């Protein structure tokens, strides 16, 4: 492993950024990280929990959370698992039983799952400055991006999946495309670091951002889901006043004061992952106080024995449901806390100001 670092190396020597009033003490943060590490397999795979499946997106989120805590070797093993098991077309299957690469439970290949490796790889590089790692992962990132862009539609949106028989889905999901937008910008950052220009990617990310900002009709209607509400902000397609207006428009619809964020309206079910991601989106818009309140509101989901977090809570029934302590819920919370705590790699990846924007298309110009 090399020790060269990007200019202005942002690494903090310790993990004070994971301590947040009313959310995590230092001891609780260490326990949560240990909970994720306890689920990780020796080969680097991070399933939702042992005995459940691994999906590539949540696997990356857990790896990113490990990097916030300085567990760089464990995070690297997670990324190398992806490099070893990437399919010939640049993708990964949607689900692997307990992270076993030979036991595939969903043979579809989802574009936002595939693209997210770029976010994780860039985050890891910013956290470690490891040029050898970046060189090793570059072919996997390139292949993943090319797979995803094969499903980009003429309007800029990204078809959400390719079936096992090769049939591409032309329908696009706003949440998935917003996540892909974020991933493409991180892929461009990697390309810039390597001094390997990717003009096709620049055009693709610009067209995708325009579709998210200006053409809701190009996406399937999933307006009931909170992720469709905040993901255009979290994925960096909406910024500034546009982002704040979108958050304000959906606040009363999705946020349950003192409990968290509904996964889907009108169901009386708040979920930890959506709540932590909303907090991260709020931080990105400069709303750190509201982000803190959201994170504080979901501490009822914390399991004191493992340090992990329950997926959700049905408040009409006063019931934890499902009874699953998921690595991705804990991972999303650690990433949100790290951003609020000023962890510079996490801030750089989710703040977006340092990420390339690509090229905007000549379509529907802003007034």
CSV table of N, CA, C and O in Angstrom, one decimal, residues 55-58 60 82 86-87 89-94 96 108-121 140-149 151 158-162 176 179-180 183-184 187:
chain,number,residue,atom,x,y,z
A,55,UNK,N,-26.5,-6.9,-1.0
A,55,UNK,CA,-26.7,-6.2,-2.2
A,55,UNK,C,-25.5,-5.2,-2.4
A,55,UNK,O,-25.0,-4.7,-1.4
A,56,UNK,N,-25.1,-4.9,-3.6
A,56,UNK,CA,-23.8,-4.2,-3.8
A,56,UNK,C,-23.9,-2.7,-3.3
A,56,UNK,O,-22.9,-2.2,-2.8
A,57,UNK,N,-25.1,-2.1,-3.3
A,57,UNK,CA,-25.2,-0.7,-2.9
A,57,UNK,C,-25.0,-0.7,-1.3
A,57,UNK,O,-24.2,0.1,-0.9
A,58,UNK,N,-25.7,-1.5,-0.6
A,58,UNK,CA,-25.6,-1.4,0.8
A,58,UNK,C,-24.3,-1.9,1.3
A,58,UNK,O,-23.8,-1.5,2.4
A,60,UNK,N,-21.5,-1.3,-0.2
A,60,UNK,CA,-20.6,-0.1,-0.3
A,60,UNK,C,-20.9,0.9,0.8
A,60,UNK,O,-19.9,1.5,1.4
A,82,UNK,N,-15.8,-6.7,-4.4
A,82,UNK,CA,-16.5,-6.3,-5.6
A,82,UNK,C,-15.7,-6.5,-6.8
A,82,UNK,O,-16.1,-7.0,-7.9
A,86,UNK,N,-17.0,-9.1,-9.9
A,86,UNK,CA,-17.6,-8.3,-11.0
A,86,UNK,C,-17.9,-9.2,-12.2
A,86,UNK,O,-17.0,-10.0,-12.6
A,87,UNK,N,-19.1,-9.1,-12.7
A,87,UNK,CA,-19.4,-9.9,-13.9
A,87,UNK,C,-18.8,-9.3,-15.2
A,87,UNK,O,-18.3,-8.2,-15.2
A,89,UNK,N,-19.9,-8.1,-17.8
A,89,UNK,CA,-20.4,-6.9,-18.4
A,89,UNK,C,-20.3,-5.7,-17.5
A,89,UNK,O,-20.8,-4.6,-17.8
A,90,UNK,N,-19.5,-5.8,-16.4
A,90,UNK,CA,-19.2,-4.7,-15.5
A,90,UNK,C,-20.2,-4.6,-14.3
A,90,UNK,O,-20.0,-3.7,-13.5
A,91,UNK,N,-21.2,-5.5,-14.2
A,91,UNK,CA,-22.2,-5.4,-13.2
A,91,UNK,C,-22.0,-6.4,-12.1
A,91,UNK,O,-21.0,-7.2,-12.0
A,92,UNK,N,-22.9,-6.3,-11.1
A,92,UNK,CA,-23.0,-7.3,-10.1
A,92,UNK,C,-24.5,-7.7,-10.0
A,92,UNK,O,-25.4,-6.9,-10.4
A,93,UNK,N,-24.8,-8.9,-9.5
A,93,UNK,CA,-26.2,-9.3,-9.3
A,93,UNK,C,-26.7,-8.5,-8.2
A,93,UNK,O,-26.0,-7.9,-7.3
A,94,UNK,N,-28.1,-8.5,-8.1
A,94,UNK,CA,-28.7,-7.6,-7.1
A,94,UNK,C,-28.7,-8.2,-5.7
A,94,UNK,O,-28.7,-7.4,-4.7
A,96,UNK,N,-26.9,-11.5,-3.1
A,96,UNK,CA,-26.1,-12.7,-2.9
A,96,UNK,C,-26.4,-13.2,-1.5
A,96,UNK,O,-26.3,-12.4,-0.5
A,108,UNK,N,-31.1,-10.2,-11.4
A,108,UNK,CA,-31.1,-8.9,-12.0
A,108,UNK,C,-29.9,-8.1,-11.7
A,108,UNK,O,-29.2,-8.4,-10.7
A,109,UNK,N,-29.7,-7.1,-12.5
A,109,UNK,CA,-28.5,-6.2,-12.2
A,109,UNK,C,-29.1,-4.8,-12.3
A,109,UNK,O,-29.4,-4.3,-13.3
A,110,UNK,N,-29.1,-4.1,-11.1
A,110,UNK,CA,-29.7,-2.8,-11.0
A,110,UNK,C,-28.7,-1.7,-11.1
A,110,UNK,O,-27.6,-1.8,-10.5
A,111,UNK,N,-29.0,-0.7,-11.9
A,111,UNK,CA,-28.0,0.3,-12.3
A,111,UNK,C,-27.5,1.1,-11.1
A,111,UNK,O,-26.3,1.4,-11.1
A,112,UNK,N,-28.4,1.5,-10.2
A,112,UNK,CA,-27.8,2.2,-9.1
A,112,UNK,C,-27.0,1.4,-8.2
A,112,UNK,O,-26.0,1.9,-7.6
A,113,UNK,N,-27.3,0.1,-8.0
A,113,UNK,CA,-26.4,-0.8,-7.3
A,113,UNK,C,-25.0,-0.9,-7.9
A,113,UNK,O,-24.0,-0.8,-7.2
A,114,UNK,N,-25.0,-1.0,-9.2
A,114,UNK,CA,-23.7,-1.1,-9.9
A,114,UNK,C,-22.9,0.1,-9.9
A,114,UNK,O,-21.7,0.1,-9.7
A,115,UNK,N,-23.5,1.3,-10.1
A,115,UNK,CA,-22.8,2.5,-10.1
A,115,UNK,C,-22.2,2.9,-8.8
A,115,UNK,O,-21.1,3.6,-8.8
A,116,UNK,N,-22.7,2.5,-7.7
A,116,UNK,CA,-22.3,3.0,-6.4
A,116,UNK,C,-20.9,2.7,-6.0
A,116,UNK,O,-20.3,3.4,-5.1
A,117,UNK,N,-20.3,1.8,-6.7
A,117,UNK,CA,-18.9,1.5,-6.4
A,117,UNK,C,-18.0,2.7,-6.5
A,117,UNK,O,-17.1,2.9,-5.8
A,118,UNK,N,-18.4,3.6,-7.5
A,118,UNK,CA,-17.6,4.8,-7.7
A,118,UNK,C,-17.6,5.7,-6.5
A,118,UNK,O,-16.6,6.4,-6.1
A,119,UNK,N,-18.7,5.8,-5.8
A,119,UNK,CA,-18.8,6.7,-4.6
A,119,UNK,C,-17.9,6.1,-3.5
A,119,UNK,O,-17.2,6.9,-2.9
A,120,UNK,N,-18.0,4.8,-3.3
A,120,UNK,CA,-17.2,4.2,-2.3
A,120,UNK,C,-15.7,4.3,-2.6
A,120,UNK,O,-14.9,4.6,-1.6
A,121,UNK,N,-15.3,4.0,-3.8
A,121,UNK,CA,-13.9,4.0,-4.1
A,121,UNK,C,-13.3,5.4,-4.0
A,121,UNK,O,-12.2,5.6,-3.4
A,140,UNK,N,-12.6,-1.7,-12.5
A,140,UNK,CA,-13.9,-2.1,-12.0
A,140,UNK,C,-14.8,-0.9,-12.1
A,140,UNK,O,-16.0,-1.0,-12.5
A,141,UNK,N,-14.4,0.3,-11.7
A,141,UNK,CA,-15.2,1.5,-11.8
A,141,UNK,C,-15.6,1.8,-13.3
A,141,UNK,O,-16.8,2.1,-13.6
A,142,UNK,N,-14.6,1.7,-14.2
A,142,UNK,CA,-14.9,2.0,-15.6
A,142,UNK,C,-15.9,1.0,-16.1
A,142,UNK,O,-16.9,1.4,-16.8
A,143,UNK,N,-15.7,-0.3,-15.8
A,143,UNK,CA,-16.7,-1.3,-16.4
A,143,UNK,C,-18.1,-1.1,-15.8
A,143,UNK,O,-19.1,-1.2,-16.5
A,144,UNK,N,-18.2,-0.7,-14.5
A,144,UNK,CA,-19.5,-0.5,-13.9
A,144,UNK,C,-20.2,0.7,-14.6
A,144,UNK,O,-21.4,0.7,-14.9
A,145,UNK,N,-19.4,1.8,-14.8
A,145,UNK,CA,-20.0,3.0,-15.4
A,145,UNK,C,-20.5,2.7,-16.8
A,145,UNK,O,-21.6,3.1,-17.2
A,146,UNK,N,-19.7,1.9,-17.6
A,146,UNK,CA,-20.1,1.6,-18.9
A,146,UNK,C,-21.4,0.8,-18.9
A,146,UNK,O,-22.3,0.9,-19.8
A,147,UNK,N,-21.5,-0.2,-18.0
A,147,UNK,CA,-22.7,-1.0,-17.9
A,147,UNK,C,-23.9,-0.1,-17.7
A,147,UNK,O,-25.0,-0.2,-18.3
A,148,UNK,N,-23.8,0.9,-16.7
A,148,UNK,CA,-24.9,1.8,-16.4
A,148,UNK,C,-25.3,2.6,-17.6
A,148,UNK,O,-26.5,2.8,-17.9
A,149,UNK,N,-24.3,3.2,-18.2
A,149,UNK,CA,-24.6,4.1,-19.3
A,149,UNK,C,-25.2,3.5,-20.5
A,149,UNK,O,-25.9,4.1,-21.3
A,151,UNK,N,-27.7,1.8,-20.3
A,151,UNK,CA,-29.1,1.8,-20.0
A,151,UNK,C,-29.6,3.3,-19.9
A,151,UNK,O,-30.8,3.5,-19.5
A,158,UNK,N,-31.9,7.0,-16.4
A,158,UNK,CA,-31.2,5.7,-16.4
A,158,UNK,C,-32.3,4.6,-16.2
A,158,UNK,O,-33.0,4.6,-15.2
A,159,UNK,N,-32.4,3.7,-17.1
A,159,UNK,CA,-33.2,2.5,-16.9
A,159,UNK,C,-32.7,1.8,-15.7
A,159,UNK,O,-31.5,1.6,-15.4
A,160,UNK,N,-33.7,1.3,-14.9
A,160,UNK,CA,-33.3,0.9,-13.6
A,160,UNK,C,-32.7,-0.5,-13.4
A,160,UNK,O,-32.0,-0.8,-12.4
A,161,UNK,N,-32.8,-1.3,-14.5
A,161,UNK,CA,-32.3,-2.7,-14.3
A,161,UNK,C,-32.2,-3.4,-15.6
A,161,UNK,O,-32.8,-3.1,-16.6
A,162,UNK,N,-31.3,-4.4,-15.6
A,162,UNK,CA,-31.2,-5.3,-16.7
A,162,UNK,C,-31.5,-6.7,-16.2
A,162,UNK,O,-30.9,-7.2,-15.2
A,176,UNK,N,-33.2,6.0,-7.9
A,176,UNK,CA,-32.0,5.3,-8.5
A,176,UNK,C,-31.2,6.2,-9.4
A,176,UNK,O,-30.0,6.2,-9.4
A,179,UNK,N,-29.2,8.6,-7.4
A,179,UNK,CA,-28.0,8.0,-6.9
A,179,UNK,C,-26.9,7.8,-7.9
A,179,UNK,O,-25.7,8.0,-7.7
A,180,UNK,N,-27.3,7.4,-9.1
A,180,UNK,CA,-26.4,7.2,-10.3
A,180,UNK,C,-25.7,8.5,-10.6
A,180,UNK,O,-24.5,8.6,-10.9
A,183,UNK,N,-23.0,8.9,-8.3
A,183,UNK,CA,-21.9,8.0,-8.6
A,183,UNK,C,-21.1,8.4,-9.8
A,183,UNK,O,-19.9,8.3,-9.9
A,184,UNK,N,-21.8,8.9,-10.8
A,184,UNK,CA,-21.1,9.4,-12.0
A,184,UNK,C,-20.1,10.6,-11.7
A,184,UNK,O,-19.0,10.7,-12.3
A,187,UNK,N,-17.2,9.1,-10.2
A,187,UNK,CA,-16.4,8.4,-11.2
A,187,UNK,C,-15.6,9.5,-12.0
A,187,UNK,O,-14.4,9.2,-12.3
